Amino acid sequence: KIKRVMELIAEATTIIASMSRVEEPEQNKLARVAVSGLGIDVSPRDLAIDDLACAESVTNLLREVMPGFPIITGTWTLWDKMRKDSRFAEVVSPIAGDIIISPTGTLRDAPFPGHVGIMKDSVTVMANRSSSGTWEEDYTVTTWKDRWARVGFPVYYFRIRA
């Protein structure tokens, strides 16, 4: 009986060790990377001016979990890329690490540009703050919709596929 218990312990140890090697889902990595950027300029190369650096900021963070992803400076271009890239799936309900986007160019005579951010959780949005150029928790899904959807912008959510 002791031999069998020892075998079971060894088997359990192997299983536990393999579980610790399970890869973290990409959207969890993106949420973690985005949180680590809070309060700093995550697009320091300033390919776009700080007032319009949201897409550049998001793609800089995406590159941390998806090496080789292009740096994109416009929300329309980023939206188009995610729609066509099989590594992304459009989803209805956001979770941590999802990308929220209301692309410029999707609303005729828009009173202001679109925007893009990354979900910290299912409610909180992290995005580039135009006034400072820093990455901040500036919105919730509700306040995002109050700003962009209220005037007619669509609101899309994209998730990195596992």
PDB file of C-alpha atoms in Angstrom:
ATOM      1  CA  LYS A   1       0.000   0.000   0.000  1.00  0.00           C
ATOM      2  CA  ILE A   2       2.824   2.416   0.762  1.00  0.00           C
ATOM      3  CA  LYS A   3       4.302   1.790  -2.683  1.00  0.00           C
ATOM      4  CA  ARG A   4       0.958   2.654  -4.302  1.00  0.00           C
ATOM      5  CA  VAL A   5       0.626   5.829  -2.195  1.00  0.00           C
ATOM      6  CA  MET A   6       4.139   6.852  -3.239  1.00  0.00           C
ATOM      7  CA  GLU A   7       3.233   6.249  -6.912  1.00  0.00           C
ATOM      8  CA  LEU A   8       0.109   8.390  -6.520  1.00  0.00           C
ATOM      9  CA  ILE A   9       2.097  11.167  -4.868  1.00  0.00           C
ATOM     10  CA  ALA A  10       4.652  11.078  -7.688  1.00  0.00           C
ATOM     11  CA  GLU A  11       1.846  11.168 -10.262  1.00  0.00           C
ATOM     12  CA  ALA A  12       0.155  14.082  -8.492  1.00  0.00           C
ATOM     13  CA  THR A  13       3.457  15.962  -8.328  1.00  0.00           C
ATOM     14  CA  THR A  14       3.939  15.504 -12.075  1.00  0.00           C
ATOM     15  CA  ILE A  15       0.418  16.764 -12.777  1.00  0.00           C
ATOM     16  CA  ILE A  16       0.864  19.809 -10.526  1.00  0.00           C
ATOM     17  CA  ALA A  17       4.201  20.629 -12.138  1.00  0.00           C
ATOM     18  CA  SER A  18       2.690  20.443 -15.619  1.00  0.00           C
ATOM     19  CA  MET A  19      -0.194  22.694 -14.533  1.00  0.00           C
ATOM     20  CA  SER A  20       2.245  25.408 -13.510  1.00  0.00           C
ATOM     21  CA  ARG A  21       3.593  25.381 -17.064  1.00  0.00           C
ATOM     22  CA  VAL A  22       0.192  26.106 -18.620  1.00  0.00           C
ATOM     23  CA  GLU A  23       0.534  29.148 -20.829  1.00  0.00           C
ATOM     24  CA  GLU A  24      -1.229  32.287 -19.668  1.00  0.00           C
ATOM     25  CA  PRO A  25      -4.001  33.278 -22.119  1.00  0.00           C
ATOM     26  CA  GLU A  26      -2.945  36.115 -24.429  1.00  0.00           C
ATOM     27  CA  GLN A  27      -5.709  38.488 -23.311  1.00  0.00           C
ATOM     28  CA  ASN A  28      -4.604  38.009 -19.671  1.00  0.00           C
ATOM     29  CA  LYS A  29      -1.060  38.880 -20.721  1.00  0.00           C
ATOM     30  CA  LEU A  30      -2.337  41.963 -22.540  1.00  0.00           C
ATOM     31  CA  ALA A  31      -4.306  43.090 -19.467  1.00  0.00           C
ATOM     32  CA  ARG A  32      -1.234  42.588 -17.269  1.00  0.00           C
ATOM     33  CA  VAL A  33       1.027  44.485 -19.690  1.00  0.00           C
ATOM     34  CA  ALA A  34      -1.534  47.291 -20.005  1.00  0.00           C
ATOM     35  CA  VAL A  35      -1.840  47.631 -16.220  1.00  0.00           C
ATOM     36  CA  SER A  36       1.955  47.834 -15.948  1.00  0.00           C
ATOM     37  CA  GLY A  37       1.869  50.847 -18.289  1.00  0.00           C
ATOM     38  CA  LEU A  38      -0.534  52.892 -16.173  1.00  0.00           C
ATOM     39  CA  GLY A  39       0.722  56.410 -15.510  1.00  0.00           C
ATOM     40  CA  ILE A  40       3.428  56.392 -18.182  1.00  0.00           C
ATOM     41  CA  ASP A  41       3.704  57.240 -21.886  1.00  0.00           C
ATOM     42  CA  VAL A  42       3.469  53.847 -23.606  1.00  0.00           C
ATOM     43  CA  SER A  43       4.073  55.420 -27.026  1.00  0.00           C
ATOM     44  CA  PRO A  44       7.293  57.368 -26.371  1.00  0.00           C
ATOM     45  CA  ARG A  45       8.365  57.417 -30.042  1.00  0.00           C
ATOM     46  CA  ASP A  46       5.454  59.817 -30.683  1.00  0.00           C
ATOM     47  CA  LEU A  47       4.679  58.602 -34.180  1.00  0.00           C
ATOM     48  CA  ALA A  48       1.312  60.247 -33.534  1.00  0.00           C
ATOM     49  CA  ILE A  49       0.869  63.365 -31.425  1.00  0.00           C
ATOM     50  CA  ASP A  50      -0.274  62.677 -27.847  1.00  0.00           C
ATOM     51  CA  ASP A  51      -3.776  63.978 -28.669  1.00  0.00           C
ATOM     52  CA  LEU A  52      -4.142  61.150 -31.205  1.00  0.00           C
ATOM     53  CA  ALA A  53      -1.830  58.457 -29.821  1.00  0.00           C
ATOM     54  CA  CYS A  54      -4.403  55.902 -28.654  1.00  0.00           C
ATOM     55  CA  ALA A  55      -3.855  53.408 -31.498  1.00  0.00           C
ATOM     56  CA  GLU A  56      -0.082  53.757 -31.289  1.00  0.00           C
ATOM     57  CA  SER A  57      -0.279  53.153 -27.527  1.00  0.00           C
ATOM     58  CA  VAL A  58      -2.483  50.049 -27.887  1.00  0.00           C
ATOM     59  CA  THR A  59      -0.302  48.567 -30.626  1.00  0.00           C
ATOM     60  CA  ASN A  60       2.861  49.184 -28.571  1.00  0.00           C
ATOM     61  CA  LEU A  61       1.257  47.175 -25.768  1.00  0.00           C
ATOM     62  CA  LEU A  62       0.009  44.505 -28.207  1.00  0.00           C
ATOM     63  CA  ARG A  63       3.591  44.032 -29.426  1.00  0.00           C
ATOM     64  CA  GLU A  64       4.548  43.005 -25.895  1.00  0.00           C
ATOM     65  CA  VAL A  65       2.346  39.902 -26.216  1.00  0.00           C
ATOM     66  CA  MET A  66       2.302  39.551 -30.008  1.00  0.00           C
ATOM     67  CA  PRO A  67       5.850  40.247 -31.212  1.00  0.00           C
ATOM     68  CA  GLY A  68       5.889  41.594 -34.741  1.00  0.00           C
ATOM     69  CA  PHE A  69       2.425  43.148 -34.553  1.00  0.00           C
ATOM     70  CA  PRO A  70       2.669  46.389 -36.516  1.00  0.00           C
ATOM     71  CA  ILE A  71       2.662  49.791 -34.866  1.00  0.00           C
ATOM     72  CA  ILE A  72      -0.548  51.421 -36.100  1.00  0.00           C
ATOM     73  CA  THR A  73      -1.343  55.081 -35.523  1.00  0.00           C
ATOM     74  CA  GLY A  74      -4.996  55.239 -36.581  1.00  0.00           C
ATOM     75  CA  THR A  75      -8.102  53.671 -35.067  1.00  0.00           C
ATOM     76  CA  TRP A  76      -9.631  52.864 -38.472  1.00  0.00           C
ATOM     77  CA  THR A  77      -6.495  51.019 -39.569  1.00  0.00           C
ATOM     78  CA  LEU A  78      -6.261  49.137 -36.265  1.00  0.00           C
ATOM     79  CA  TRP A  79      -9.959  48.181 -36.433  1.00  0.00           C
ATOM     80  CA  ASP A  80      -9.525  46.973 -40.022  1.00  0.00           C
ATOM     81  CA  LYS A  81      -6.408  44.975 -39.049  1.00  0.00           C
ATOM     82  CA  MET A  82      -8.171  43.244 -36.135  1.00  0.00           C
ATOM     83  CA  ARG A  83     -11.244  42.427 -38.271  1.00  0.00           C
ATOM     84  CA  LYS A  84      -9.050  40.711 -40.877  1.00  0.00           C
ATOM     85  CA  ASP A  85      -6.442  39.128 -38.564  1.00  0.00           C
ATOM     86  CA  SER A  86      -7.359  35.567 -37.540  1.00  0.00           C
ATOM     87  CA  ARG A  87      -5.572  36.078 -34.214  1.00  0.00           C
ATOM     88  CA  PHE A  88      -8.478  38.300 -33.088  1.00  0.00           C
ATOM     89  CA  ALA A  89     -12.150  37.546 -32.524  1.00  0.00           C
ATOM     90  CA  GLU A  90     -14.882  40.155 -32.228  1.00  0.00           C
ATOM     91  CA  VAL A  91     -16.825  39.587 -29.006  1.00  0.00           C
ATOM     92  CA  VAL A  92     -19.983  41.037 -27.480  1.00  0.00           C
ATOM     93  CA  SER A  93     -19.101  41.168 -23.779  1.00  0.00           C
ATOM     94  CA  PRO A  94     -15.630  42.401 -22.804  1.00  0.00           C
ATOM     95  CA  ILE A  95     -13.290  40.862 -20.258  1.00  0.00           C
ATOM     96  CA  ALA A  96      -9.830  41.850 -19.038  1.00  0.00           C
ATOM     97  CA  GLY A  97      -7.397  42.196 -21.939  1.00  0.00           C
ATOM     98  CA  ASP A  98     -10.026  42.791 -24.623  1.00  0.00           C
ATOM     99  CA  ILE A  99      -9.624  45.774 -26.907  1.00  0.00           C
ATOM    100  CA  ILE A 100     -12.449  48.315 -27.065  1.00  0.00           C
ATOM    101  CA  ILE A 101     -12.538  50.490 -30.164  1.00  0.00           C
ATOM    102  CA  SER A 102     -14.744  53.170 -31.704  1.00  0.00           C
ATOM    103  CA  PRO A 103     -12.916  53.848 -34.969  1.00  0.00           C
ATOM    104  CA  THR A 104     -12.515  57.261 -36.525  1.00  0.00           C
ATOM    105  CA  GLY A 105     -14.122  57.269 -39.974  1.00  0.00           C
ATOM    106  CA  THR A 106     -17.138  55.174 -38.994  1.00  0.00           C
ATOM    107  CA  LEU A 107     -19.304  58.226 -38.273  1.00  0.00           C
ATOM    108  CA  ARG A 108     -19.948  60.911 -40.867  1.00  0.00           C
ATOM    109  CA  ASP A 109     -19.384  64.437 -39.517  1.00  0.00           C
ATOM    110  CA  ALA A 110     -18.129  63.090 -36.196  1.00  0.00           C
ATOM    111  CA  PRO A 111     -17.754  65.819 -33.559  1.00  0.00           C
ATOM    112  CA  PHE A 112     -14.427  64.310 -32.407  1.00  0.00           C
ATOM    113  CA  PRO A 113     -12.076  61.420 -33.319  1.00  0.00           C
ATOM    114  CA  GLY A 114     -12.644  57.804 -32.353  1.00  0.00           C
ATOM    115  CA  HIS A 115     -10.692  56.068 -29.628  1.00  0.00           C
ATOM    116  CA  VAL A 116      -9.246  52.688 -28.626  1.00  0.00           C
ATOM    117  CA  GLY A 117      -8.316  51.185 -25.280  1.00  0.00           C
ATOM    118  CA  ILE A 118      -7.763  47.929 -23.421  1.00  0.00           C
ATOM    119  CA  MET A 119     -10.110  46.502 -20.818  1.00  0.00           C
ATOM    120  CA  LYS A 120      -8.617  46.250 -17.310  1.00  0.00           C
ATOM    121  CA  ASP A 121     -11.600  44.095 -16.342  1.00  0.00           C
ATOM    122  CA  SER A 122     -15.144  43.784 -17.684  1.00  0.00           C
ATOM    123  CA  VAL A 123     -15.923  47.402 -16.709  1.00  0.00           C
ATOM    124  CA  THR A 124     -12.756  49.559 -16.629  1.00  0.00           C
ATOM    125  CA  VAL A 125     -11.045  50.879 -19.779  1.00  0.00           C
ATOM    126  CA  MET A 126      -7.368  51.860 -19.937  1.00  0.00           C
ATOM    127  CA  ALA A 127      -6.418  54.231 -22.744  1.00  0.00           C
ATOM    128  CA  ASN A 128      -4.082  56.993 -23.820  1.00  0.00           C
ATOM    129  CA  ARG A 129      -5.004  60.281 -22.126  1.00  0.00           C
ATOM    130  CA  SER A 130      -4.826  62.932 -24.837  1.00  0.00           C
ATOM    131  CA  SER A 131      -4.035  65.799 -22.456  1.00  0.00           C
ATOM    132  CA  SER A 132      -0.915  64.156 -21.010  1.00  0.00           C
ATOM    133  CA  GLY A 133       0.008  61.328 -23.383  1.00  0.00           C
ATOM    134  CA  THR A 134       0.015  58.886 -20.482  1.00  0.00           C
ATOM    135  CA  TRP A 135      -1.754  55.526 -20.235  1.00  0.00           C
ATOM    136  CA  GLU A 136      -4.593  55.820 -17.728  1.00  0.00           C
ATOM    137  CA  GLU A 137      -7.849  54.327 -16.437  1.00  0.00           C
ATOM    138  CA  ASP A 138     -10.044  57.055 -17.901  1.00  0.00           C
ATOM    139  CA  TYR A 139     -13.273  55.268 -18.762  1.00  0.00           C
ATOM    140  CA  THR A 140     -15.721  52.569 -17.885  1.00  0.00           C
ATOM    141  CA  VAL A 141     -17.720  50.804 -20.584  1.00  0.00           C
ATOM    142  CA  THR A 142     -20.642  53.054 -19.618  1.00  0.00           C
ATOM    143  CA  THR A 143     -18.691  56.325 -19.845  1.00  0.00           C
ATOM    144  CA  TRP A 144     -17.102  55.144 -23.119  1.00  0.00           C
ATOM    145  CA  LYS A 145     -20.533  54.546 -24.607  1.00  0.00           C
ATOM    146  CA  ASP A 146     -21.767  57.861 -23.184  1.00  0.00           C
ATOM    147  CA  ARG A 147     -19.025  59.616 -25.150  1.00  0.00           C
ATOM    148  CA  TRP A 148     -18.732  57.650 -28.406  1.00  0.00           C
ATOM    149  CA  ALA A 149     -21.913  55.609 -28.894  1.00  0.00           C
ATOM    150  CA  ARG A 150     -24.125  58.509 -27.806  1.00  0.00           C
ATOM    151  CA  VAL A 151     -23.050  60.530 -30.871  1.00  0.00           C
ATOM    152  CA  GLY A 152     -23.211  57.532 -33.233  1.00  0.00           C
ATOM    153  CA  PHE A 153     -19.821  55.813 -33.139  1.00  0.00           C
ATOM    154  CA  PRO A 154     -19.965  52.013 -33.078  1.00  0.00           C
ATOM    155  CA  VAL A 155     -18.312  50.278 -30.114  1.00  0.00           C
ATOM    156  CA  TYR A 156     -16.468  47.044 -30.891  1.00  0.00           C
ATOM    157  CA  TYR A 157     -14.629  44.595 -28.638  1.00  0.00           C
ATOM    158  CA  PHE A 158     -11.845  42.320 -29.846  1.00  0.00           C
ATOM    159  CA  ARG A 159     -10.192  39.445 -28.021  1.00  0.00           C
ATOM    160  CA  ILE A 160      -6.892  37.771 -28.791  1.00  0.00           C
ATOM    161  CA  ARG A 161      -7.664  34.176 -29.718  1.00  0.00           C
ATOM    162  CA  ALA A 162      -6.103  31.446 -27.588  1.00  0.00           C
TER     163      ALA A 162
END
